[in-house]
Amino acid sequence: MGQLERLIIHEEAIQMSEVRQKAALAKQASAVMNSLTTEQKNDALRLMADALVKEQQSIIQANHNDIARGRENGTSESLLDRLALNENRIADIAQGLRQIVELSDPVGRILEQFDRPNGLRVEKISVPLGVIGMIYEARPNVTVDAAGLCLKTGNAVVLRGGSAALHSNRRIVEVLREALSHSDMPLEALQLIEDADRASVDEMLKLNGLLDVVIPRGGASLIRNVVANATVPVIETGAGICHTYVDESAELEMASNIAFNAKVQRPSVCNSMETLLVHESFAANHLRVIANRFLAANVAIHGCSRTMSLIPEAEAATDQDYATEYNDYILNIRIVANIEEALMHISQFGTQHSECIVTENAGHAARFLQSVDAAAVYHNASTRFTDGFEFGFGAEIGISTQKLHARGPMGLPALTSTKYRIYGTGQIRG
């Protein structure tokens, strides 16, 4: 089908802002998206994946411009790592799209059906949300993940990435839209807002009637702004102040490996650990060994007074430290008297994202898993596994820390809603 021929751009659109005009185009495209078959959507995703690999050098060059600008602006190396693209990362991103192709299409499923005494037959089916506004920060892989998940589920998407990745995102979307032009999917279903001013975000938050939902993915200040100011419904993806609690009975090698992985494997992401809580008995015997491993990896340690007595290299930790998502090689360590004190700390400072207990005590593990209010709670495993790919969902749209509609890593089913189809034979209500 012809793409632009099917999408009428009204003359008054010329007078619209970039944000409103692109949202309006996405809204028009969503009507076409709703009627695409699974195979049509999968064909489009395959073309997108192939195009990313084919055009990887132009994408990397655009990304180099963003990296250079970031360095000039004093961006930390950990955040530059989140921004950076290379051939291996682009290959992984493309593979993520191909994995989405292999996943079952959640749209059009009959979730429930029943007959009423008056003869009506009722079906509840899954349907696309419609038009999704995605607001995110410095990770250009999110551009592809969000596009793939939204398009697979029959949703149009309006992307607004951070200014730090503007060149990367612009080139990526150009490549993806060119691929869509060779498919049955309307290329207008994929939009990128290039206006880097914060006002463009504020405008998106008020586009009721054009956007059906907004999903923020980024730091705490971005998420707070979206939640506080949006009139469009929001699926909140929260900041990640994640904890690992090492209990008295924890096995040393396991505890060390889990804590080190949770902090150091990729500190710039939301499921990395920010605070290590350690039972006082375990700390007396083993904290020095674990701390040495962090110090050797150039992790700065902020600690409570008891931590500082065991680890003189540590700086004093404050409540502000415990409430900070560092996304960097900085770790808080607090020694606690028991599991109750650990639970209280997590309740006070956690962001309901990902929390872990390392213990050989089955009762303590069960209590922790039951008591901690978070989207993902772990026993003897790193918090770094809170991820759509690791959960088998393919790429993820984000990790929801709220309790309505979706929670935890959000894959394809989280991007659908429902509607009822009712079949009658002439019934009227008396």
Coordinates of C-alpha atoms in Angstrom, one line a residue:
M1 CA 0.0 0.0 0.0
G2 CA 1.2 3.5 -0.6
Q3 CA 2.2 5.1 2.7
L4 CA 1.8 8.9 2.3
E5 CA -1.1 8.4 0.0
R6 CA -3.1 6.8 2.8
L7 CA -2.2 9.6 5.3
I8 CA -3.9 12.9 4.7
I9 CA -1.9 15.8 6.0
H10 CA -4.4 18.7 6.5
E11 CA -3.3 22.2 5.6
E12 CA -3.6 23.4 9.2
A13 CA -0.9 20.9 10.1
I14 CA 1.6 23.4 8.6
Q15 CA 0.7 25.8 11.5
M16 CA 1.3 23.1 14.2
S17 CA 4.4 22.7 16.3
E18 CA 6.7 19.8 15.4
V19 CA 5.4 17.9 18.4
R20 CA 1.7 18.2 17.6
Q21 CA 2.2 17.6 13.9
K22 CA 4.2 14.4 14.4
A23 CA 1.7 13.2 17.0
A24 CA -1.1 13.9 14.6
L25 CA 0.6 11.9 11.8
A26 CA 1.2 9.0 14.3
K27 CA -2.5 9.1 15.2
Q28 CA -3.5 8.8 11.6
A29 CA -1.1 6.0 11.1
S30 CA -2.4 4.1 14.1
A31 CA -5.6 3.4 12.2
V32 CA -3.6 1.5 9.6
M33 CA -1.5 -0.2 12.2
N34 CA -4.6 -1.7 13.9
S35 CA -5.4 -3.7 10.7
L36 CA -1.9 -5.1 10.0
T37 CA -1.3 -8.9 10.3
T38 CA 1.4 -10.4 12.4
E39 CA 3.4 -11.3 9.3
Q40 CA 3.2 -7.8 7.9
K41 CA 4.5 -6.4 11.2
N42 CA 7.3 -9.0 11.4
D43 CA 8.4 -8.3 7.8
A44 CA 8.8 -4.6 8.7
L45 CA 10.8 -5.5 11.8
R46 CA 13.1 -7.7 9.7
L47 CA 13.7 -4.9 7.3
M48 CA 14.5 -2.6 10.1
A49 CA 17.0 -5.0 11.6
D50 CA 18.8 -5.5 8.3
A51 CA 18.9 -1.8 7.7
L52 CA 20.6 -1.1 11.0
V53 CA 23.4 -3.4 10.2
K54 CA 23.7 -2.2 6.6
E55 CA 23.9 1.4 7.7
Q56 CA 25.9 0.9 10.8
Q57 CA 28.8 3.1 9.8
S58 CA 26.6 6.1 9.3
I59 CA 25.0 5.4 12.6
I60 CA 28.4 5.1 14.4
Q61 CA 29.6 8.3 12.8
A62 CA 26.5 10.2 14.1
N63 CA 27.1 8.6 17.5
H64 CA 30.7 9.9 17.4
N65 CA 29.3 13.4 17.1
D66 CA 27.2 12.8 20.3
I67 CA 30.2 11.3 22.2
A68 CA 32.4 14.2 21.2
R69 CA 29.9 16.8 22.4
G70 CA 29.3 14.8 25.6
R71 CA 33.0 14.9 26.4
E72 CA 33.2 18.6 25.7
N73 CA 30.3 19.1 28.2
G74 CA 32.0 17.0 30.9
T75 CA 29.8 14.0 30.7
S76 CA 31.0 11.1 32.9
E77 CA 32.6 8.1 31.3
S78 CA 29.9 5.8 32.7
L79 CA 27.2 7.9 31.0
L80 CA 29.2 8.1 27.8
D81 CA 29.3 4.3 27.9
R82 CA 25.5 4.3 27.9
L83 CA 25.5 6.6 24.9
A84 CA 28.2 4.8 22.8
L85 CA 27.5 2.6 19.8
N86 CA 29.8 0.3 17.9
E87 CA 29.4 -2.5 15.5
N88 CA 28.9 -5.1 18.2
R89 CA 26.3 -3.0 20.0
I90 CA 24.4 -2.3 16.7
A91 CA 24.5 -6.0 15.9
D92 CA 23.0 -6.7 19.3
I93 CA 20.3 -4.0 18.8
A94 CA 19.4 -5.5 15.4
Q95 CA 19.3 -9.0 17.0
G96 CA 16.9 -7.6 19.5
L97 CA 14.5 -6.7 16.7
R98 CA 14.8 -10.2 15.3
Q99 CA 14.0 -11.7 18.6
I100 CA 10.9 -9.5 18.8
V101 CA 9.9 -11.1 15.5
E102 CA 10.1 -14.5 17.0
L103 CA 7.9 -13.6 20.0
S104 CA 4.2 -14.3 19.9
D105 CA 2.0 -11.4 18.8
P106 CA -0.2 -10.5 21.8
V107 CA -2.7 -8.5 19.7
G108 CA -6.0 -10.0 18.8
R109 CA -5.9 -12.8 21.4
I110 CA -9.2 -13.9 22.9
L111 CA -8.5 -13.5 26.6
E112 CA -11.9 -14.5 27.8
Q113 CA -15.2 -15.5 26.4
F114 CA -18.6 -16.4 27.9
D115 CA -22.3 -16.5 27.2
R116 CA -24.9 -14.6 29.0
P117 CA -28.3 -16.0 30.0
N118 CA -30.0 -13.7 27.4
G119 CA -28.0 -15.3 24.6
L120 CA -25.3 -12.6 24.2
R121 CA -21.8 -14.0 23.5
V122 CA -19.0 -11.9 25.0
E123 CA -15.3 -11.9 24.0
K124 CA -12.5 -10.0 25.6
I125 CA -9.6 -9.5 23.2
S126 CA -6.2 -7.8 23.4
V127 CA -5.8 -4.6 21.3
P128 CA -3.0 -2.0 20.8
L129 CA -2.9 0.9 23.1
G130 CA -2.9 3.3 20.1
V131 CA -0.2 6.0 20.0
I132 CA 2.6 5.8 22.6
G133 CA 4.7 8.7 23.5
M134 CA 8.2 7.6 24.6
I135 CA 10.3 10.1 26.5
Y136 CA 13.8 8.9 27.4
E137 CA 17.4 10.1 27.9
A138 CA 20.8 9.1 26.7
R139 CA 20.6 5.5 25.5
P140 CA 20.1 5.3 21.7
N141 CA 19.4 1.6 21.9
V142 CA 16.1 2.6 23.5
T143 CA 15.2 4.2 20.2
V144 CA 15.2 0.9 18.5
D145 CA 13.8 -1.2 21.4
A146 CA 10.9 1.2 21.8
A147 CA 10.2 1.3 18.1
G148 CA 10.3 -2.5 17.7
L149 CA 8.1 -3.2 20.7
C150 CA 5.5 -0.6 19.8
L151 CA 5.3 -1.5 16.1
K152 CA 5.1 -5.2 16.8
T153 CA 2.1 -4.6 19.0
G154 CA 0.4 -2.4 16.4
N155 CA 1.0 0.9 18.2
A156 CA 2.3 4.0 16.5
V157 CA 5.1 5.7 18.5
V158 CA 6.3 9.2 19.0
L159 CA 9.9 9.1 20.4
R160 CA 11.5 12.0 22.2
G161 CA 15.1 11.1 23.2
G162 CA 17.5 13.3 25.1
S163 CA 19.7 15.9 23.5
A164 CA 22.8 13.9 24.4
A165 CA 21.9 11.3 21.7
L166 CA 20.2 13.6 19.2
H167 CA 22.5 12.9 16.3
S168 CA 22.4 9.1 17.0
N169 CA 18.6 9.0 17.3
R170 CA 18.1 11.1 14.2
R171 CA 20.2 8.8 12.0
I172 CA 18.7 5.6 13.6
V173 CA 15.1 6.8 12.9
E174 CA 16.0 7.8 9.4
V175 CA 17.3 4.3 8.8
L176 CA 14.3 2.7 10.3
R177 CA 11.8 4.8 8.4
E178 CA 13.6 4.1 5.2
A179 CA 13.2 0.4 5.9
L180 CA 9.5 0.9 6.7
S181 CA 8.9 2.6 3.3
H182 CA 9.6 -0.9 1.8
S183 CA 7.0 -2.6 4.0
D184 CA 3.2 -2.6 4.4
M185 CA 3.6 -0.6 7.7
P186 CA 3.1 3.1 7.4
L187 CA 6.3 4.9 8.1
E188 CA 4.4 7.7 9.8
A189 CA 3.8 5.3 12.6
L190 CA 7.4 6.0 13.7
Q191 CA 8.1 9.6 14.7
L192 CA 11.1 11.3 16.4
I193 CA 10.8 14.7 18.1
E194 CA 14.1 16.5 17.3
D195 CA 13.3 19.6 19.3
A196 CA 15.7 19.3 22.2
D197 CA 14.0 22.0 24.3
R198 CA 12.3 20.8 27.4
A199 CA 9.2 22.6 26.2
S200 CA 8.8 19.8 23.6
V201 CA 8.5 17.3 26.5
D202 CA 6.0 19.5 28.3
E203 CA 3.9 19.7 25.1
M204 CA 3.8 15.9 24.7
L205 CA 2.5 15.5 28.2
K206 CA -0.7 17.5 27.3
L207 CA -1.5 15.9 23.9
N208 CA -4.7 14.2 25.0
G209 CA -6.6 12.9 22.0
L210 CA -3.3 12.4 20.1
L211 CA -1.2 10.3 22.5
D212 CA -2.9 7.5 24.4
V213 CA -0.1 7.0 26.9
V214 CA 3.3 8.4 27.8
I215 CA 6.1 6.3 29.1
P216 CA 9.1 8.1 30.6
R217 CA 12.4 6.2 30.8
G218 CA 15.4 7.9 32.5
G219 CA 16.5 9.6 35.6
A220 CA 14.5 10.6 38.7
S221 CA 14.0 14.2 37.6
L222 CA 12.6 13.3 34.2
I223 CA 10.2 10.8 35.7
R224 CA 9.0 13.2 38.4
N225 CA 8.4 15.9 35.8
V226 CA 6.3 13.6 33.6
V227 CA 4.3 12.1 36.5
A228 CA 3.6 15.6 38.0
N229 CA 2.7 17.4 34.8
A230 CA 1.1 14.9 32.4
T231 CA -2.6 15.0 31.5
V232 CA -2.0 12.0 29.2
P233 CA -2.0 8.7 31.1
V234 CA 1.5 7.7 32.2
I235 CA 3.1 4.3 32.7
E236 CA 5.8 5.2 35.2
T237 CA 9.3 3.6 34.9
G238 CA 11.0 4.5 38.1
A239 CA 14.5 5.3 39.2
G240 CA 16.7 2.5 40.4
I241 CA 18.0 2.8 43.9
C242 CA 18.6 -0.9 44.2
H243 CA 20.0 -2.8 47.2
T244 CA 21.8 -6.0 47.9
Y245 CA 21.5 -7.3 51.5
V246 CA 24.1 -9.8 52.6
D247 CA 22.7 -11.8 55.4
E248 CA 24.6 -13.4 58.3
S249 CA 24.5 -16.9 56.7
A250 CA 25.5 -15.8 53.2
E251 CA 28.3 -17.7 51.5
L252 CA 31.3 -15.4 51.0
E253 CA 32.2 -16.2 47.4
M254 CA 28.5 -16.0 46.3
A255 CA 27.9 -12.7 48.1
S256 CA 31.1 -11.2 46.7
N257 CA 30.2 -12.2 43.2
I258 CA 26.6 -11.1 43.3
A259 CA 27.4 -7.7 44.9
F260 CA 30.3 -7.0 42.5
N261 CA 28.3 -7.9 39.5
A262 CA 25.3 -5.8 40.6
K263 CA 27.5 -2.7 41.0
V264 CA 30.4 -3.0 38.5
Q265 CA 29.1 -5.0 35.5
R266 CA 27.4 -1.9 34.2
P267 CA 26.9 0.8 36.8
S268 CA 25.2 3.2 34.5
V269 CA 21.9 1.3 34.2
C270 CA 18.8 1.4 36.5
N271 CA 19.1 -2.2 37.8
S272 CA 22.7 -1.7 39.2
M273 CA 23.2 -1.7 42.9
E274 CA 23.6 1.6 44.7
T275 CA 23.7 0.4 48.4
L276 CA 25.2 -2.8 49.9
L277 CA 23.6 -3.7 53.2
V278 CA 25.7 -6.2 55.3
H279 CA 24.8 -8.1 58.5
E280 CA 27.1 -7.1 61.3
S281 CA 28.4 -10.6 61.8
F282 CA 29.2 -11.1 58.2
A283 CA 30.8 -7.7 58.0
A284 CA 33.1 -8.4 60.9
N285 CA 34.5 -11.4 59.2
H286 CA 34.3 -10.7 55.5
L287 CA 33.6 -7.0 54.6
R288 CA 37.2 -6.2 54.2
V289 CA 37.6 -8.9 51.5
I290 CA 34.5 -7.6 49.5
A291 CA 35.6 -4.0 49.9
N292 CA 39.0 -4.7 48.6
R293 CA 37.5 -6.1 45.4
F294 CA 35.4 -2.9 44.9
L295 CA 38.4 -0.6 45.6
A296 CA 40.5 -2.5 43.1
A297 CA 37.9 -1.8 40.5
N298 CA 38.1 2.0 41.3
V299 CA 34.7 2.0 43.1
A300 CA 34.5 4.9 45.6
I301 CA 32.9 3.7 48.9
H302 CA 30.6 5.8 51.0
G303 CA 29.9 4.1 54.4
C304 CA 28.2 4.3 57.7
S305 CA 30.4 4.8 60.8
R306 CA 30.8 1.1 61.4
T307 CA 31.8 0.6 57.7
M308 CA 34.4 3.3 58.1
S309 CA 35.9 1.6 61.1
L310 CA 36.4 -1.5 59.0
I311 CA 37.2 0.2 55.7
P312 CA 39.2 3.4 56.4
E313 CA 39.2 4.2 52.7
A314 CA 35.5 4.9 52.8
E315 CA 33.9 8.4 53.0
A316 CA 31.0 9.1 55.4
A317 CA 27.7 8.3 53.9
T318 CA 24.7 10.6 54.4
D319 CA 21.0 10.1 53.9
Q320 CA 21.4 12.0 50.7
D321 CA 23.8 9.4 49.5
Y322 CA 21.4 6.6 50.3
A323 CA 18.7 8.4 48.3
T324 CA 21.0 8.9 45.2
E325 CA 21.0 6.9 42.0
Y326 CA 24.6 7.3 41.2
N327 CA 24.8 5.4 37.8
D328 CA 28.5 5.5 38.5
Y329 CA 31.4 3.7 40.2
I330 CA 30.2 4.9 43.7
L331 CA 28.8 2.5 46.3
N332 CA 27.1 3.0 49.6
I333 CA 27.8 0.3 52.3
R334 CA 25.8 0.1 55.5
I335 CA 26.2 -2.4 58.3
V336 CA 22.9 -3.5 59.8
A337 CA 22.2 -5.5 63.0
N338 CA 19.6 -7.9 61.4
I339 CA 17.2 -8.4 58.6
E340 CA 14.7 -6.1 60.2
E341 CA 17.1 -3.2 59.9
A342 CA 17.8 -4.1 56.3
L343 CA 14.1 -4.2 55.5
M344 CA 13.6 -0.8 57.1
H345 CA 16.4 0.8 55.1
I346 CA 15.0 -0.6 51.8
S347 CA 11.6 0.7 52.7
Q348 CA 13.0 4.2 53.4
F349 CA 15.3 4.6 50.5
G350 CA 14.3 2.0 47.9
T351 CA 12.5 3.0 44.7
Q352 CA 10.5 -0.2 44.3
H353 CA 12.7 -1.4 41.4
S354 CA 15.0 -4.4 42.2
E355 CA 16.2 -5.7 45.6
C356 CA 18.3 -8.7 46.5
I357 CA 19.0 -10.9 49.6
V358 CA 22.0 -13.2 49.7
T359 CA 21.4 -15.8 52.4
E360 CA 21.4 -19.5 53.1
N361 CA 18.6 -19.1 55.6
A362 CA 15.4 -20.2 53.9
G363 CA 13.2 -18.4 56.4
H364 CA 15.0 -15.1 55.9
A365 CA 14.8 -15.5 52.1
A366 CA 11.1 -16.1 52.2
R367 CA 10.5 -13.1 54.5
F368 CA 12.6 -10.8 52.3
L369 CA 10.8 -12.0 49.1
Q370 CA 7.4 -11.5 50.7
S371 CA 8.0 -8.2 52.6
V372 CA 10.0 -6.1 50.1
D373 CA 7.7 -4.0 47.9
A374 CA 9.6 -3.9 44.6
A375 CA 9.0 -4.8 41.0
A376 CA 11.7 -7.5 41.2
V377 CA 12.9 -9.2 44.4
Y378 CA 15.9 -11.6 44.2
H379 CA 17.2 -14.4 46.4
N380 CA 20.9 -15.2 45.6
A381 CA 21.0 -13.5 42.2
S382 CA 22.2 -10.1 40.9
T383 CA 19.7 -7.3 40.4
R384 CA 21.2 -6.9 36.9
F385 CA 18.8 -9.6 35.7
T386 CA 15.8 -7.2 35.9
D387 CA 15.6 -6.8 32.1
G388 CA 13.1 -7.8 29.4
F389 CA 15.8 -9.7 27.5
E390 CA 16.9 -11.7 30.5
F391 CA 13.2 -12.5 31.4
G392 CA 12.7 -13.8 27.9
F393 CA 10.5 -10.9 26.8
G394 CA 12.8 -9.7 24.0
A395 CA 13.7 -6.0 24.2
E396 CA 11.8 -4.0 26.8
I397 CA 10.1 -0.7 26.7
G398 CA 11.2 0.0 30.3
I399 CA 10.9 -1.3 33.8
S400 CA 7.7 -0.2 35.5
T401 CA 7.8 0.5 39.2
Q402 CA 4.1 1.4 39.5
K403 CA 1.3 -1.0 40.3
L404 CA -1.4 -0.2 37.7
H405 CA -1.5 -1.9 34.2
A406 CA 2.1 -3.2 34.2
R407 CA 5.0 -3.8 36.7
G408 CA 8.6 -4.9 36.2
P409 CA 10.2 -5.3 32.8
M410 CA 7.6 -4.4 30.2
G411 CA 7.5 -6.5 27.0
L412 CA 4.9 -6.9 24.3
P413 CA 1.8 -7.7 26.5
A414 CA 2.3 -4.5 28.5
L415 CA 1.8 -2.5 25.4
T416 CA -1.7 -3.8 24.8
S417 CA -5.1 -3.0 26.2
T418 CA -8.4 -4.8 25.9
K419 CA -11.8 -4.4 24.3
Y420 CA -15.0 -6.5 24.4
R421 CA -16.7 -7.9 21.3
I422 CA -20.4 -8.8 21.9
Y423 CA -22.4 -11.0 19.5
G424 CA -26.2 -10.9 19.6
T425 CA -29.2 -12.1 17.8
G426 CA -31.4 -9.1 18.2
Q427 CA -31.4 -8.7 22.0
I428 CA -32.6 -5.5 23.6
R429 CA -32.5 -4.4 27.2
G430 CA -35.7 -4.2 29.0

